[in-house]
């Protein structure tokens, strides 16, 4: 199984400042035949189901604000919120879909400082 | 609107069975794979398994933690996916979500959208 490790567990960022969340996989999730990283990011607000933000590591889902972006390759990935807004307070999860069982990171809680 | 709605959760005793349903609307259900994911209280997300679309055989795959106890199936005529849970344990207590894989391939990928979830509590 591919283990996904997120860091930090939580972070507090001032409004308008940058938030950076890291996700590391225990093995590469880059499929060389199509040069795609099999990694997605989700946002979960309290009392709500997760919402897809990013897939293929950096492709933003329709409707996701462009202040949210994904980057990285192979085993190291980053979700960046360039200018934190109040509505971004949530828990963020990475997920690999390179192989089954699909696995999630443990989550990163983002709060306002 | 593309929507998934789970139902069938509740309180069940250890060792008993429960079947959850995931009713889809707003899209051609039969074209998409569906996964089940659970979230224990205050915890993270755990993928349980998925059922492929009939175009890819309608077969299912499972996480090791539930393989042999849980069965995922689908009825495309009713736009419903099912999660049959047998031999339930206290550690199966969680909020159970179904989620669509929008990629329409045989491989299980990302999830969008998710249902609101149905709570299963396993306790004597």
Tab-separated table of C-alpha atoms in Angstrom:
chain	number	residue	atom	x	y	z
A	1	UNK	CA	0.000	0.000	0.000
A	2	UNK	CA	1.127	3.558	-0.685
A	3	UNK	CA	1.257	5.559	2.544
A	4	UNK	CA	0.493	9.267	2.340
A	5	UNK	CA	1.984	11.589	4.944
A	6	UNK	CA	0.857	15.186	5.292
A	7	UNK	CA	2.562	18.008	7.126
A	8	UNK	CA	1.940	19.941	9.174
A	9	UNK	CA	-1.010	18.481	11.053
A	10	UNK	CA	-2.336	21.995	11.482
A	11	UNK	CA	-1.365	25.542	10.674
A	12	UNK	CA	-2.637	29.004	11.504
A	13	UNK	CA	-2.202	31.680	8.873
A	14	UNK	CA	-3.191	35.336	8.840
A	15	UNK	CA	-5.818	36.462	6.374
A	16	UNK	CA	-4.208	37.320	3.068
A	17	UNK	CA	-1.080	35.310	3.817
A	18	UNK	CA	0.145	32.125	2.150
A	19	UNK	CA	-0.697	28.652	3.435
A	20	UNK	CA	1.390	25.698	2.329
A	21	UNK	CA	0.494	22.054	2.912
A	22	UNK	CA	2.832	19.204	2.117
A	23	UNK	CA	2.032	15.636	1.128
A	24	UNK	CA	4.578	12.871	0.719
A	25	UNK	CA	3.911	9.427	-0.730
A	26	UNK	CA	5.839	6.322	0.281
A	27	UNK	CA	6.479	5.559	-3.386
A	28	UNK	CA	6.243	7.483	-6.618
A	29	UNK	CA	2.739	8.153	-7.941
A	30	UNK	CA	4.077	9.332	-11.289
A	31	UNK	CA	2.938	7.024	-14.091
A	32	UNK	CA	5.735	7.345	-16.589
A	33	UNK	CA	3.783	6.190	-19.636
A	34	UNK	CA	1.570	9.282	-19.531
A	35	UNK	CA	3.752	11.490	-17.307
A	36	UNK	CA	0.890	12.107	-14.898
A	37	UNK	CA	1.014	12.203	-11.130
A	38	UNK	CA	-1.907	10.281	-9.682
A	39	UNK	CA	-2.651	12.646	-6.829
A	40	UNK	CA	-5.711	14.646	-5.769
A	41	UNK	CA	-6.468	17.223	-3.083
A	42	UNK	CA	-9.719	17.756	-1.177
A	43	UNK	CA	-11.096	20.370	1.185
A	44	UNK	CA	-13.435	19.378	4.007
A	45	UNK	CA	-15.295	21.971	6.006
A	46	UNK	CA	-16.981	21.067	9.314
A	47	UNK	CA	-20.139	19.032	8.846
A	48	UNK	CA	-19.600	18.720	5.101
A	49	UNK	CA	-18.262	16.003	2.804
A	50	UNK	CA	-14.898	16.480	1.144
A	51	UNK	CA	-14.814	18.665	-1.944
A	52	UNK	CA	-12.453	18.005	-4.850
A	53	UNK	CA	-9.936	20.799	-5.412
A	54	UNK	CA	-7.130	19.382	-7.546
A	55	UNK	CA	-6.452	16.241	-9.573
A	56	UNK	CA	-3.419	15.089	-11.584
A	57	UNK	CA	-1.503	16.921	-8.844
A	58	UNK	CA	-2.011	20.348	-10.408
A	59	UNK	CA	-5.255	20.452	-12.413
A	60	UNK	CA	-7.718	22.705	-10.664
A	61	UNK	CA	-11.314	21.492	-10.570
A	62	UNK	CA	-13.835	23.809	-12.199
A	63	UNK	CA	-14.985	26.513	-9.814
A	64	UNK	CA	-11.991	26.271	-7.488
A	65	UNK	CA	-10.488	29.743	-6.970
A	66	UNK	CA	-7.110	30.292	-8.586
A	67	UNK	CA	-5.559	31.219	-5.247
A	68	UNK	CA	-5.546	27.449	-4.600
A	69	UNK	CA	-2.920	25.521	-6.538
A	70	UNK	CA	-1.187	22.153	-6.498
A	71	UNK	CA	2.354	21.277	-7.434
A	72	UNK	CA	4.942	18.545	-7.100
A	73	UNK	CA	5.887	15.265	-8.673
A	74	UNK	CA	6.727	11.651	-7.912
A	75	UNK	CA	6.659	11.562	-4.085
A	76	UNK	CA	6.485	15.187	-2.940
A	77	UNK	CA	3.488	17.420	-3.410
A	78	UNK	CA	2.272	20.784	-2.183
A	79	UNK	CA	-1.085	22.497	-1.929
A	80	UNK	CA	-0.758	26.267	-1.759
A	81	UNK	CA	-3.363	28.837	-0.836
A	82	UNK	CA	-1.711	32.029	-2.006
A	83	UNK	CA	-3.863	34.476	-0.043
A	84	UNK	CA	-5.869	32.851	2.731
A	85	UNK	CA	-9.516	33.818	2.954
A	86	UNK	CA	-11.930	33.115	5.795
A	87	UNK	CA	-13.782	30.567	3.676
A	88	UNK	CA	-10.599	28.507	3.305
A	89	UNK	CA	-10.735	27.377	6.933
A	90	UNK	CA	-11.014	23.611	6.583
A	91	UNK	CA	-9.152	20.326	6.713
A	92	UNK	CA	-7.260	19.456	3.550
A	93	UNK	CA	-6.493	15.910	2.396
A	94	UNK	CA	-4.253	14.524	-0.314
A	95	UNK	CA	-5.129	11.214	-1.975
A	96	UNK	CA	-3.200	8.940	-4.299
A	97	UNK	CA	-4.956	6.998	-7.019
A	98	UNK	CA	-1.859	5.386	-8.553
A	99	UNK	CA	-2.822	2.006	-7.154
A	100	UNK	CA	-5.448	0.346	-5.032
A	101	UNK	CA	-6.027	0.566	-2.188
A	102	UNK	CA	-6.497	4.270	-2.720
A	103	UNK	CA	-5.073	6.072	0.281
A	104	UNK	CA	-5.434	9.480	1.882
A	105	UNK	CA	-3.108	11.605	3.913
A	106	UNK	CA	-4.031	12.224	7.515
A	107	UNK	CA	-5.264	15.734	6.858
A	108	UNK	CA	-4.052	19.256	7.592
A	109	UNK	CA	-6.253	21.660	9.513
A	110	UNK	CA	-6.002	25.270	8.335
A	111	UNK	CA	-7.105	28.023	10.706
A	112	UNK	CA	-6.962	31.793	10.842
A	113	UNK	CA	-4.239	33.310	13.003
B	1	UNK	CA	-27.442	18.925	-10.433
B	2	UNK	CA	-25.112	15.975	-9.997
B	3	UNK	CA	-25.968	14.471	-6.628
B	4	UNK	CA	-25.410	11.393	-4.507
B	5	UNK	CA	-27.511	10.610	-1.444
B	6	UNK	CA	-26.624	7.878	1.018
B	7	UNK	CA	-29.154	6.092	3.188
B	8	UNK	CA	-29.465	3.039	5.388
B	9	UNK	CA	-27.232	3.984	8.287
B	10	UNK	CA	-28.134	3.509	11.909
B	11	UNK	CA	-27.332	1.667	15.110
B	12	UNK	CA	-26.440	-2.000	14.707
B	13	UNK	CA	-25.066	-4.628	17.059
B	14	UNK	CA	-21.636	-6.162	16.544
B	15	UNK	CA	-21.731	-9.175	14.257
B	16	UNK	CA	-24.856	-8.029	12.461
B	17	UNK	CA	-25.278	-6.807	8.885
B	18	UNK	CA	-26.368	-3.554	7.303
B	19	UNK	CA	-26.856	-2.427	3.722
B	20	UNK	CA	-26.223	1.157	2.681
B	21	UNK	CA	-27.582	2.694	-0.493
B	22	UNK	CA	-26.209	5.498	-2.628
B	23	UNK	CA	-28.839	7.021	-4.892
B	24	UNK	CA	-27.582	9.088	-7.810
B	25	UNK	CA	-29.252	11.807	-9.821
B	26	UNK	CA	-28.331	14.433	-12.379
B	27	UNK	CA	-26.060	12.258	-14.499
B	28	UNK	CA	-25.933	8.947	-16.375
B	29	UNK	CA	-25.160	6.767	-13.388
B	30	UNK	CA	-24.207	3.694	-15.390
B	31	UNK	CA	-21.263	5.465	-17.025
B	32	UNK	CA	-19.354	5.998	-13.781
B	33	UNK	CA	-17.560	4.032	-11.124
B	34	UNK	CA	-18.611	4.596	-7.531
B	35	UNK	CA	-16.513	4.314	-4.408
B	36	UNK	CA	-17.349	4.066	-0.728
B	37	UNK	CA	-15.219	6.004	1.759
B	38	UNK	CA	-15.678	6.187	5.509
B	39	UNK	CA	-14.644	8.612	8.202
B	40	UNK	CA	-14.557	7.542	11.829
B	41	UNK	CA	-15.558	10.268	14.320
B	42	UNK	CA	-12.906	12.970	14.367
B	43	UNK	CA	-10.653	10.962	12.071
B	44	UNK	CA	-9.452	10.980	8.480
B	45	UNK	CA	-10.715	9.322	5.324
B	46	UNK	CA	-10.511	5.611	4.521
B	47	UNK	CA	-11.290	4.240	1.066
B	48	UNK	CA	-13.249	0.997	1.301
B	49	UNK	CA	-13.629	-0.026	-2.304
B	50	UNK	CA	-15.321	0.703	-5.593
B	51	UNK	CA	-17.497	-0.783	-8.292
B	52	UNK	CA	-16.638	-0.186	-11.928
B	53	UNK	CA	-19.155	0.773	-14.541
B	54	UNK	CA	-20.666	-2.031	-16.626
B	55	UNK	CA	-18.488	-0.829	-19.515
B	56	UNK	CA	-15.560	-2.165	-17.524
B	57	UNK	CA	-17.280	-5.283	-16.259
B	58	UNK	CA	-18.999	-3.881	-13.179
B	59	UNK	CA	-16.358	-5.541	-11.017
B	60	UNK	CA	-15.358	-4.395	-7.553
B	61	UNK	CA	-12.148	-3.984	-5.582
B	62	UNK	CA	-11.763	-3.596	-1.837
B	63	UNK	CA	-9.447	-2.397	0.860
B	64	UNK	CA	-7.928	-5.199	2.896
B	65	UNK	CA	-9.691	-3.969	6.046
B	66	UNK	CA	-13.114	-4.857	4.622
B	67	UNK	CA	-12.386	-7.480	1.963
B	68	UNK	CA	-14.498	-10.568	2.641
B	69	UNK	CA	-16.923	-8.660	4.907
B	70	UNK	CA	-18.174	-5.836	2.676
B	71	UNK	CA	-19.640	-6.104	-0.814
B	72	UNK	CA	-20.121	-3.224	-3.210
B	73	UNK	CA	-22.643	-3.606	-6.010
B	74	UNK	CA	-24.778	-1.486	-8.289
B	75	UNK	CA	-28.193	-1.462	-9.917
B	76	UNK	CA	-27.988	0.869	-12.889
B	77	UNK	CA	-31.728	0.535	-13.576
B	78	UNK	CA	-32.369	2.220	-10.208
B	79	UNK	CA	-29.304	4.527	-10.198
B	80	UNK	CA	-28.190	3.014	-6.896
B	81	UNK	CA	-24.914	1.682	-5.571
B	82	UNK	CA	-24.909	-0.515	-2.486
B	83	UNK	CA	-22.535	-1.277	0.339
B	84	UNK	CA	-23.427	-4.549	2.023
B	85	UNK	CA	-21.656	-4.713	5.378
B	86	UNK	CA	-21.484	-8.050	7.190
B	87	UNK	CA	-19.946	-9.143	10.487
B	88	UNK	CA	-19.840	-5.556	11.683
B	89	UNK	CA	-17.360	-4.552	14.356
B	90	UNK	CA	-17.288	-1.616	16.744
B	91	UNK	CA	-14.377	-0.196	14.740
B	92	UNK	CA	-16.663	0.063	11.696
B	93	UNK	CA	-18.452	2.951	13.416
B	94	UNK	CA	-18.120	5.863	10.998
B	95	UNK	CA	-19.770	8.237	8.591
B	96	UNK	CA	-20.016	6.411	5.265
B	97	UNK	CA	-19.766	8.370	2.036
B	98	UNK	CA	-20.294	7.303	-1.525
B	99	UNK	CA	-18.481	9.228	-4.226
B	100	UNK	CA	-18.398	9.236	-7.999
B	101	UNK	CA	-15.238	8.810	-10.033
B	102	UNK	CA	-15.700	11.307	-12.860
B	103	UNK	CA	-12.921	9.927	-15.034
B	104	UNK	CA	-14.934	7.115	-16.700
B	105	UNK	CA	-12.068	4.656	-16.888
B	106	UNK	CA	-11.479	1.204	-15.450
B	107	UNK	CA	-9.029	2.653	-12.934
B	108	UNK	CA	-10.290	4.146	-9.684
B	109	UNK	CA	-9.252	7.780	-9.603
B	110	UNK	CA	-10.432	10.904	-7.810
B	111	UNK	CA	-13.874	11.563	-6.347
B	112	UNK	CA	-16.417	14.154	-7.309
B	113	UNK	CA	-19.007	14.647	-6.035
B	114	UNK	CA	-19.418	13.061	-2.626
B	115	UNK	CA	-22.694	12.396	-0.878
B	116	UNK	CA	-23.446	13.901	2.518
B	117	UNK	CA	-22.802	10.575	4.227
B	118	UNK	CA	-24.797	8.225	6.420
B	119	UNK	CA	-23.767	7.411	9.986
B	120	UNK	CA	-23.257	3.819	11.039
B	121	UNK	CA	-22.846	3.083	14.732
B	122	UNK	CA	-21.848	-0.420	15.754
B	123	UNK	CA	-22.529	-0.965	19.424
B	124	UNK	CA	-24.175	-3.432	21.749
